[in-house]
CSV table of N, CA and C in Angstrom, one decimal:
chain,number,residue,atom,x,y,z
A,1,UNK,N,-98.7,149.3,-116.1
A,1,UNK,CA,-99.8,148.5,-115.6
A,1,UNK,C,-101.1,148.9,-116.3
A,2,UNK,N,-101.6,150.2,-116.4
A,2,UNK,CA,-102.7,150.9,-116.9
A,2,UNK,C,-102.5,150.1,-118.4
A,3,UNK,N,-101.6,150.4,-119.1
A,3,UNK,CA,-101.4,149.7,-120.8
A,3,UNK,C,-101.7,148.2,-120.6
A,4,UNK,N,-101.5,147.8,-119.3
A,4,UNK,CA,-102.0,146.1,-119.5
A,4,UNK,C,-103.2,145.5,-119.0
A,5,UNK,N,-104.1,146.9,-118.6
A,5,UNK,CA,-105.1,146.6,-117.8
A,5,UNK,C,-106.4,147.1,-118.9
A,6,UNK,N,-106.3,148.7,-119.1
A,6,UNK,CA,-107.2,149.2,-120.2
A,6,UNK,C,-108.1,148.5,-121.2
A,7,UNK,N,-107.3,147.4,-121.9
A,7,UNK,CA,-107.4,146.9,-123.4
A,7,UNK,C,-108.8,145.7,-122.8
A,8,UNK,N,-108.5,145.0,-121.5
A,8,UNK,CA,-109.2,144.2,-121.0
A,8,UNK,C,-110.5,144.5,-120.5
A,9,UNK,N,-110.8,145.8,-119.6
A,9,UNK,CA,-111.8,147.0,-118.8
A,9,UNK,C,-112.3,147.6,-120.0
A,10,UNK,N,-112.0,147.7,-121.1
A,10,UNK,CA,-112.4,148.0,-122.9
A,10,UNK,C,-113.5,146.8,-123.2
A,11,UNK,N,-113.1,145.7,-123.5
A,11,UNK,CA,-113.5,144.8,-124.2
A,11,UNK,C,-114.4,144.4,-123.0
A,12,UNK,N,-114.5,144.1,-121.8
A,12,UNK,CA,-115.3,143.7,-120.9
A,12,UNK,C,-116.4,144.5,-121.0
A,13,UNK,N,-116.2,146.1,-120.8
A,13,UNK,CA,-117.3,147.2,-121.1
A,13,UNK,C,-117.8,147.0,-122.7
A,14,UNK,N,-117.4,146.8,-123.5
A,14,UNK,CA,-118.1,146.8,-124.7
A,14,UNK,C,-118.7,145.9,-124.9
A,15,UNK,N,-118.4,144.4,-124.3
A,15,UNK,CA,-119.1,143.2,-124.1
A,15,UNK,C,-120.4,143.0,-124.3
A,16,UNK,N,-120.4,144.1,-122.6
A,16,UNK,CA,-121.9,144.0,-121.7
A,16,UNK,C,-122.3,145.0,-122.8
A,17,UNK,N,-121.8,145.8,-123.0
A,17,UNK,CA,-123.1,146.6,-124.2
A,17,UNK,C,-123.6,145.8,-125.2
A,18,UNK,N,-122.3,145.2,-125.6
A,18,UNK,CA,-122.7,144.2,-126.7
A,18,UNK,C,-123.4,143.4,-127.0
A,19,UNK,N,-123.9,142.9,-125.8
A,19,UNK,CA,-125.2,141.4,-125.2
A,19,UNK,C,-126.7,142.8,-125.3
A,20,UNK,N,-126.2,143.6,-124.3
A,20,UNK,CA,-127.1,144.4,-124.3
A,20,UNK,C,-128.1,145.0,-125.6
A,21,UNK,N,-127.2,144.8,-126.6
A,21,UNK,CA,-127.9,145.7,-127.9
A,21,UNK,C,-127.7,144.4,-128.8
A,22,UNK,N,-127.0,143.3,-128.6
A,22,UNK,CA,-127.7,141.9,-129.5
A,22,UNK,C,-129.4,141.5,-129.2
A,23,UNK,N,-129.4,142.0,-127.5
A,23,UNK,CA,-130.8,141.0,-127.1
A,23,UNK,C,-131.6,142.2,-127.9
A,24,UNK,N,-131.8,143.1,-127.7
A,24,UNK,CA,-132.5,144.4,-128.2
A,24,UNK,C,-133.0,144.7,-129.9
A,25,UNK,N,-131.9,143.6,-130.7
A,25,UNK,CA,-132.5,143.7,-132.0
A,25,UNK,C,-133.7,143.2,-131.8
A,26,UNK,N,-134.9,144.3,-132.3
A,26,UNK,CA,-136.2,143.8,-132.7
A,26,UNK,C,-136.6,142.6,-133.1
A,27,UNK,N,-137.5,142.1,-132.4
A,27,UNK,CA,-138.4,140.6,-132.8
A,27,UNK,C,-138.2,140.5,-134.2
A,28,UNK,N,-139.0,141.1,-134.3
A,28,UNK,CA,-139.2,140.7,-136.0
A,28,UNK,C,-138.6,140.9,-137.4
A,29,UNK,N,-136.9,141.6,-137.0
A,29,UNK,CA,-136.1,142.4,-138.2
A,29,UNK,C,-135.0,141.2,-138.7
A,30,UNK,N,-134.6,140.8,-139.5
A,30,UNK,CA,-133.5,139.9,-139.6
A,30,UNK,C,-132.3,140.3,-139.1
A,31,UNK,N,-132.0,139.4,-138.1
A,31,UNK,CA,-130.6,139.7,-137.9
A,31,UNK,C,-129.2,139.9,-138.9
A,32,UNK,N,-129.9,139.7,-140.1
A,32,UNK,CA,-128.1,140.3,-141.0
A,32,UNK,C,-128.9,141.6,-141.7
A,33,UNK,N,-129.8,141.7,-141.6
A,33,UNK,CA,-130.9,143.4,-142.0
A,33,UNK,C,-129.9,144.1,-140.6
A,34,UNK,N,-130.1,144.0,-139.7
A,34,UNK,CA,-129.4,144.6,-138.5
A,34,UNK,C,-128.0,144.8,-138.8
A,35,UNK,N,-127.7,144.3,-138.9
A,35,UNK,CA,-125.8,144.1,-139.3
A,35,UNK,C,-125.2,144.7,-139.8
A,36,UNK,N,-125.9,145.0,-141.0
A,36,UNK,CA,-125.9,145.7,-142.5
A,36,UNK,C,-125.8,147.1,-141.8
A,37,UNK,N,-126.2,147.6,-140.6
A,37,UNK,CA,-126.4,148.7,-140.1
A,37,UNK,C,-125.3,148.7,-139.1
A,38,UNK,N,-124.9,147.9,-138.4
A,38,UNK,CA,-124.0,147.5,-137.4
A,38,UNK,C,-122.6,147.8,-138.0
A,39,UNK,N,-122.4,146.9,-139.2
A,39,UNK,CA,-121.4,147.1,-139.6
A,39,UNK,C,-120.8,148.8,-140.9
A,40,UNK,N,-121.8,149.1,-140.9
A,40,UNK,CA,-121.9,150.3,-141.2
A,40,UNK,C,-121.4,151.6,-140.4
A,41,UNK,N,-122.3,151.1,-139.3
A,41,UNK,CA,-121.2,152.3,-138.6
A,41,UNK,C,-120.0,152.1,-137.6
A,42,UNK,N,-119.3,151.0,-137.9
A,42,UNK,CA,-118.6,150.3,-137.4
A,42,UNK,C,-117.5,150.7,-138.8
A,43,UNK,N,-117.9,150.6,-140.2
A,43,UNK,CA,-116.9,151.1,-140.8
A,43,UNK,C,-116.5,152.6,-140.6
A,44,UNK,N,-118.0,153.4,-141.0
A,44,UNK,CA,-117.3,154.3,-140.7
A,44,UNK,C,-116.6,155.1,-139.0
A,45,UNK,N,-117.0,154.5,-137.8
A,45,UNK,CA,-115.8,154.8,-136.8
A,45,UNK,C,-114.6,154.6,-136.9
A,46,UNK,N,-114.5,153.3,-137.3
A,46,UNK,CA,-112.8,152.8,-137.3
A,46,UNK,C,-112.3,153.7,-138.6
A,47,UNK,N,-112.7,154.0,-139.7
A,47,UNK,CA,-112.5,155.0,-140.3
A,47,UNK,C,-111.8,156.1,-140.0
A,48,UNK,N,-113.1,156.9,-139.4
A,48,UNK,CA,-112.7,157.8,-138.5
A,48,UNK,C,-111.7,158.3,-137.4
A,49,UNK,N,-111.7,157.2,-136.4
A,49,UNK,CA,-110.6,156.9,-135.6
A,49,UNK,C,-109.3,156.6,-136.1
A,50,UNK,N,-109.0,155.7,-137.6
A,50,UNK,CA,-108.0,156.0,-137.8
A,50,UNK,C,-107.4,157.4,-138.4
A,51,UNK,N,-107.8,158.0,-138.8
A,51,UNK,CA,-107.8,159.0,-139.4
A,51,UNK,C,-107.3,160.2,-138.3
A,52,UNK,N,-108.2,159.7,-137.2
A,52,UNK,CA,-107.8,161.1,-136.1
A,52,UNK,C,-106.9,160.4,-135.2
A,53,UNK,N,-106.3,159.3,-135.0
A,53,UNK,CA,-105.2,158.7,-134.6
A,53,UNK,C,-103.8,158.7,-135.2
A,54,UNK,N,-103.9,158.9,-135.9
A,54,UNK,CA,-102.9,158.8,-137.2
A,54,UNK,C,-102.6,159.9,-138.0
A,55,UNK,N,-101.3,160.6,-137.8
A,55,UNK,CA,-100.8,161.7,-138.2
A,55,UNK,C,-100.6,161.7,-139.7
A,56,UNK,N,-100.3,161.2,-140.0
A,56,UNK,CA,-99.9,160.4,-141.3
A,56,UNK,C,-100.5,159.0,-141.8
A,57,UNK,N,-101.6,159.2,-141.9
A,57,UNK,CA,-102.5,158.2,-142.2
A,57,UNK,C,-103.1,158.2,-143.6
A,58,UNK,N,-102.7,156.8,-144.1
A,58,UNK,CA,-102.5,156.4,-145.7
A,58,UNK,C,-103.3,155.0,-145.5
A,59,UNK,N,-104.3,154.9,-145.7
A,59,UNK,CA,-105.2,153.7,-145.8
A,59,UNK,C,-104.7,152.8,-146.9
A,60,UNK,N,-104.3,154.0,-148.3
A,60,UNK,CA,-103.1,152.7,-149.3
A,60,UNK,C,-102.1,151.8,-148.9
A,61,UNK,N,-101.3,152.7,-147.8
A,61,UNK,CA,-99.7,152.1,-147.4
A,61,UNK,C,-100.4,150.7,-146.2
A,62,UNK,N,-101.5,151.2,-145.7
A,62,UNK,CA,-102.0,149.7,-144.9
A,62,UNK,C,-102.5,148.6,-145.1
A,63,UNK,N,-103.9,149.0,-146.7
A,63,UNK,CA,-104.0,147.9,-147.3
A,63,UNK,C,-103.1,147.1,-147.7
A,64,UNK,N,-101.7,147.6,-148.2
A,64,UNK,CA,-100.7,146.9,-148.9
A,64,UNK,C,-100.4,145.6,-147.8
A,65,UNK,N,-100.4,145.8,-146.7
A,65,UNK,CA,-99.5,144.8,-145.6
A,65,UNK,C,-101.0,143.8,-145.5
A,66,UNK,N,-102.3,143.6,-146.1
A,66,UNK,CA,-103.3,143.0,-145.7
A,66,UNK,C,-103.1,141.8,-145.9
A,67,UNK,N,-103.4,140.6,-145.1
A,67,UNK,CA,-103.2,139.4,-145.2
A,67,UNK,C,-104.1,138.4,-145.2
A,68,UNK,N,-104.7,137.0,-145.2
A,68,UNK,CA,-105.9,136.8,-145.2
A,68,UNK,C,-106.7,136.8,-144.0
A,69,UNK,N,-106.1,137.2,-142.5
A,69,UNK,CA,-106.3,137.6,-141.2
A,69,UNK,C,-108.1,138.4,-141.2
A,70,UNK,N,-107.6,139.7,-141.6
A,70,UNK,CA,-109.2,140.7,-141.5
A,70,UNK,C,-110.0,139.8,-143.1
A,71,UNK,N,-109.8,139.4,-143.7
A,71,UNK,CA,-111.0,138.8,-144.4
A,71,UNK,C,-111.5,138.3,-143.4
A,72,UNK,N,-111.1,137.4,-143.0
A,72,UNK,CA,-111.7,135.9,-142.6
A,72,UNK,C,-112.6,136.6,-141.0
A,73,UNK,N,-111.4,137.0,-140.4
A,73,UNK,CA,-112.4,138.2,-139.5
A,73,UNK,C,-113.4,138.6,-139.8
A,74,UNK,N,-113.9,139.1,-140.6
A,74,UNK,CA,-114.7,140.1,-141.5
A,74,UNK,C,-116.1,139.0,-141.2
A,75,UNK,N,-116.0,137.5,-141.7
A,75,UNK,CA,-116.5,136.5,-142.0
A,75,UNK,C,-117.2,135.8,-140.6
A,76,UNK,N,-116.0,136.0,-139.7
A,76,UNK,CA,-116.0,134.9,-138.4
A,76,UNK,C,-117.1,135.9,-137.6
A,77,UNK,N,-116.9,137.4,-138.0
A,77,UNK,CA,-117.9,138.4,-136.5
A,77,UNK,C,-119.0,138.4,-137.4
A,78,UNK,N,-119.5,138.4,-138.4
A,78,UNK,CA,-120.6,138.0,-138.7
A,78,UNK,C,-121.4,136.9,-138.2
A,79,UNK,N,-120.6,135.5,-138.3
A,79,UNK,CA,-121.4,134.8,-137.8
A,79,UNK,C,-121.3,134.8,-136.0
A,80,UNK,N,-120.5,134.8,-135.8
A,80,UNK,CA,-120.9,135.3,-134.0
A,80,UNK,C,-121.9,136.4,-133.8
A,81,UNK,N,-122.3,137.3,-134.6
A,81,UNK,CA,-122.8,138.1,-134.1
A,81,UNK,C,-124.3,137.9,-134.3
A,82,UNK,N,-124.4,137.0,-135.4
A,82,UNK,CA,-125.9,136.4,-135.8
A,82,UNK,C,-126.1,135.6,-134.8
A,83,UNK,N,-124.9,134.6,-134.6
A,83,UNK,CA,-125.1,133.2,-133.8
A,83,UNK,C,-126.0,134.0,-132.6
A,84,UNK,N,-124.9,135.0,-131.7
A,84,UNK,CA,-125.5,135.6,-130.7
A,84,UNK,C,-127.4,136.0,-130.8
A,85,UNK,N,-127.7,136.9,-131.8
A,85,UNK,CA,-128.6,137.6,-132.1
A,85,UNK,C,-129.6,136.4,-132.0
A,86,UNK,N,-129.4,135.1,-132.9
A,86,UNK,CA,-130.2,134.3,-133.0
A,86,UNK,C,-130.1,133.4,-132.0
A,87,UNK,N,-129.2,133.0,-131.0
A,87,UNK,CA,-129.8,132.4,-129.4
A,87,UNK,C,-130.8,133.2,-128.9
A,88,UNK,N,-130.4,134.6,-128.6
A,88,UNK,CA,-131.6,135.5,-128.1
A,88,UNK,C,-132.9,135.2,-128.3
A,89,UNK,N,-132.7,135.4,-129.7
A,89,UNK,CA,-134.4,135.2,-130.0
A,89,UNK,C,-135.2,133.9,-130.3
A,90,UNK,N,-134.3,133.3,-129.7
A,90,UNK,CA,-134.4,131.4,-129.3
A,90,UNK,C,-134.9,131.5,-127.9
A,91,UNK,N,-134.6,132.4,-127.1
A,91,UNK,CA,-134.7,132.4,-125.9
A,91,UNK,C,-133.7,132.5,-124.8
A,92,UNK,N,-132.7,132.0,-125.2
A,92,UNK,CA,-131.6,132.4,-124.1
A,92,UNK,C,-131.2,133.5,-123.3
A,93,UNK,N,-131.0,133.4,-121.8
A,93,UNK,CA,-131.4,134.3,-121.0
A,93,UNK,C,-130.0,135.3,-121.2
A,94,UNK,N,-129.8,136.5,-121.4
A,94,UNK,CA,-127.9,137.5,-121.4
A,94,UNK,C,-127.5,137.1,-120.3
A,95,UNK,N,-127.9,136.7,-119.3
A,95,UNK,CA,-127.0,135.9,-118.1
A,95,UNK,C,-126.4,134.5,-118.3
A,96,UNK,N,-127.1,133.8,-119.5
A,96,UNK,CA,-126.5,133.0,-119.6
A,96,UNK,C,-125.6,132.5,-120.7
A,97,UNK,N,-126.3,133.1,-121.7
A,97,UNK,CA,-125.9,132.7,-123.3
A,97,UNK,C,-124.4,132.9,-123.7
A,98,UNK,N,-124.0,134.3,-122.9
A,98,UNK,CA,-122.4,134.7,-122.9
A,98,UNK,C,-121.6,133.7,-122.2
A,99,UNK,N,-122.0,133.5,-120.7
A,99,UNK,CA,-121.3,132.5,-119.9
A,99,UNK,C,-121.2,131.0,-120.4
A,100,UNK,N,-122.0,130.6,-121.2
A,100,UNK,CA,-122.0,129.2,-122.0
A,100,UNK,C,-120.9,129.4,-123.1
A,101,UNK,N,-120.7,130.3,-123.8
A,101,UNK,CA,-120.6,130.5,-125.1
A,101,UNK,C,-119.0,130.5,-124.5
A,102,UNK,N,-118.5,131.7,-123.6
A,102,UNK,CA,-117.4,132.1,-123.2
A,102,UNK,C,-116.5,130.7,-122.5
A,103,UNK,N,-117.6,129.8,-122.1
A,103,UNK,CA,-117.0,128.6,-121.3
A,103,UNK,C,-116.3,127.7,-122.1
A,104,UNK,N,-117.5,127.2,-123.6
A,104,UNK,CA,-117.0,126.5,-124.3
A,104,UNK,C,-115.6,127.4,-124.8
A,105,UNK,N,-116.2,128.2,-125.4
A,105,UNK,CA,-114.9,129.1,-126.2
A,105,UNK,C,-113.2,128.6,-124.9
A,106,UNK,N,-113.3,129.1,-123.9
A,106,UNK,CA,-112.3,129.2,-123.3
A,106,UNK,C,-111.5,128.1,-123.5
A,107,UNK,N,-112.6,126.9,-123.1
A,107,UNK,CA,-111.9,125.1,-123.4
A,107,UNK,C,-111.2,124.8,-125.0
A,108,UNK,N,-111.8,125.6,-125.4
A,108,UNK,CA,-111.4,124.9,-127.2
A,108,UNK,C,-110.3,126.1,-126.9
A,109,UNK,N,-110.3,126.9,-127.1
A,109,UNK,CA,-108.8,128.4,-126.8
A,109,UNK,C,-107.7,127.5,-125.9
A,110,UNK,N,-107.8,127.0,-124.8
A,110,UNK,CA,-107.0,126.0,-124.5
A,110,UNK,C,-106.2,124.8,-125.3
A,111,UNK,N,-106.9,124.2,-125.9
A,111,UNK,CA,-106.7,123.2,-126.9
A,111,UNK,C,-105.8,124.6,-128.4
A,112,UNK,N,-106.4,124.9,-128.5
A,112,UNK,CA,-105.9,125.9,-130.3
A,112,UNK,C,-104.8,126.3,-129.8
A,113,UNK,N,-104.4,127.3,-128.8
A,113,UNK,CA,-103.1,127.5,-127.9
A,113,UNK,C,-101.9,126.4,-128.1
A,114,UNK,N,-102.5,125.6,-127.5
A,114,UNK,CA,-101.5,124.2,-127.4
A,114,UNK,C,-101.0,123.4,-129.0
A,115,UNK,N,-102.0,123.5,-129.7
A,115,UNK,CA,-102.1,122.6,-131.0
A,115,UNK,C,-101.6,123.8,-131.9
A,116,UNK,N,-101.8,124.9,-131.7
A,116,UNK,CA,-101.6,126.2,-133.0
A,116,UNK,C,-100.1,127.0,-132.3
A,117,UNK,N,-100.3,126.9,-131.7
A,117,UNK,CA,-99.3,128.3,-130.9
A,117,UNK,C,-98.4,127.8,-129.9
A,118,UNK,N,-98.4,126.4,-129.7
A,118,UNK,CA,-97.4,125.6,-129.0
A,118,UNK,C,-97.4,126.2,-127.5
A,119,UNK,N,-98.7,126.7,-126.7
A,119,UNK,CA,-98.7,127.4,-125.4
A,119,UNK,C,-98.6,125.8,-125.3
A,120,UNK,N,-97.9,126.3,-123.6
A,120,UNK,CA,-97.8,124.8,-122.8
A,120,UNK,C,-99.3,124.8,-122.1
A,121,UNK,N,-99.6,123.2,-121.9
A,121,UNK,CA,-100.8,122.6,-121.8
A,121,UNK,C,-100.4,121.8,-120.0
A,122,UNK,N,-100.8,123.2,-119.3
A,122,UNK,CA,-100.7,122.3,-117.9
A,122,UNK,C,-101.8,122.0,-117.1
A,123,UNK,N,-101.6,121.7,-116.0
A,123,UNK,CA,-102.5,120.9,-115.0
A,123,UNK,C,-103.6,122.0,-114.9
A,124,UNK,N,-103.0,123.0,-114.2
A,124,UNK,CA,-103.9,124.0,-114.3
A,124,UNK,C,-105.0,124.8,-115.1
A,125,UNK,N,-104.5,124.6,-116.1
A,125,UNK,CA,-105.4,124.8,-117.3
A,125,UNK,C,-106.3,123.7,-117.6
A,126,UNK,N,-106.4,122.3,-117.2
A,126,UNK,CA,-106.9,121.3,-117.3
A,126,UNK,C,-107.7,121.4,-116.6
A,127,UNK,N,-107.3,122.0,-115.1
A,127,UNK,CA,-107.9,121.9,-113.8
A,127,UNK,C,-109.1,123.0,-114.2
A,128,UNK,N,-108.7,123.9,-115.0
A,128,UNK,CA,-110.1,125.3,-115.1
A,128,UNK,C,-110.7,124.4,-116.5
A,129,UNK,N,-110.4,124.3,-117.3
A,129,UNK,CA,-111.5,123.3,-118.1
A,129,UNK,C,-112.3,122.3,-116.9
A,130,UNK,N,-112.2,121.9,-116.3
A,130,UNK,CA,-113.2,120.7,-115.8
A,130,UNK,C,-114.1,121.8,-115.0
A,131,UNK,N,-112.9,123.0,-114.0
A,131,UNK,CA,-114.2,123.9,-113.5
A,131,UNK,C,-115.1,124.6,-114.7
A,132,UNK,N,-114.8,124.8,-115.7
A,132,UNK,CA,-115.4,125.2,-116.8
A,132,UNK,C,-117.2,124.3,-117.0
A,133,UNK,N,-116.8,123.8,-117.2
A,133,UNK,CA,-117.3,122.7,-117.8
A,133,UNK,C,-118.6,121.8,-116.1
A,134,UNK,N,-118.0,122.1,-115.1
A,134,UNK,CA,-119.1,122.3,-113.8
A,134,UNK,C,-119.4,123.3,-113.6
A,135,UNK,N,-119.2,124.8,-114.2
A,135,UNK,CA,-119.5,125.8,-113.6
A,135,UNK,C,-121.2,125.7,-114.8
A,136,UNK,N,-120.6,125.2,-116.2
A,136,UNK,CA,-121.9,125.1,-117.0
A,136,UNK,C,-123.3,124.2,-116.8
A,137,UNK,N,-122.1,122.6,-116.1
A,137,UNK,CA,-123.6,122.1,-115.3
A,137,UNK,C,-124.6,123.0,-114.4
A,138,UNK,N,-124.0,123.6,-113.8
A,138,UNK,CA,-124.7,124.5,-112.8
A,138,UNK,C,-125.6,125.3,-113.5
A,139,UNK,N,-125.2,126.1,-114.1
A,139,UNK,CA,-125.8,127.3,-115.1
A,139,UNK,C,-126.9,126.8,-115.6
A,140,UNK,N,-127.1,125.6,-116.1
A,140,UNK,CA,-127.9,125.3,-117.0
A,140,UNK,C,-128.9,124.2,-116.2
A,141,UNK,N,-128.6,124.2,-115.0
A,141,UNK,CA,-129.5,123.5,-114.3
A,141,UNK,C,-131.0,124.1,-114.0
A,142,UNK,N,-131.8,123.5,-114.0
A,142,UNK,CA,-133.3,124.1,-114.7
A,142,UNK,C,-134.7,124.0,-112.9
């Protein structure tokens, strides 16, 4: 249970930090000036961690298995991370900007599922898209 719970209580905690230090990039610095720094120490951790995870760790023998997957990754957290950076400083409140973003996202992950990965497409999931999608009328009600 712990192995299926961790990975999610991870990514939720890193989230909230993650909104936390998007809203926080300085007014006036460009958000890919930022990045450049972001992603910097972001290589060298994962670096790191593989290195001290890995008894036998050959960054050659892993490049070999590379596929077009982490390019394009590489590409996609860039722009999410600007996207984010630049709602901020548009104005969008961190109570909201994630819950809009996460809403749409979830509706279209629904659909990609179904159309990419053949998940079945049931009522239920239909039923949380429409609450999706009322939970955002709400939110954005002024």
């Amino acid at each position: 249970m712990f192995s299926y719970i961790w990975p999610i209580v991870m990514v939720v905690l890193c989230n909230v930090i993650y909104q936390i230090c998007a809203k926080s990039v300085p007014e006036g610095m460009n958000p890919l000036a930022s990045l450049s720094v972001t992603y910097a120490i972001g290589a060298i951790t994962s670096l790191f961690l593989y290195m001290m995870l890995n008894r036998n760790a050959s960054l050659a023998r892993e490049y070999r298995k590379l596929n077009w997957a982490p390019f394009a990754l590489g590409l996609v957290v860039v722009g999410l991370e600007t996207g984010f950076i630049y709602a901020y400083k548009a104005g969008w409140q961190v109570s909201t900007a994630s819950i809009v973003q996460s809403s749409f996202l979830a509706v279209a992950l629904i659909f990609v599922g179904y159309l990419i990965y053949h998940e079945p497409l049931t009522w239920n999931k239909l039923l949380g898209v429409g609450i999706c999608l009322v939970g955002l009328f709400f939110i954005n009600l002024r």
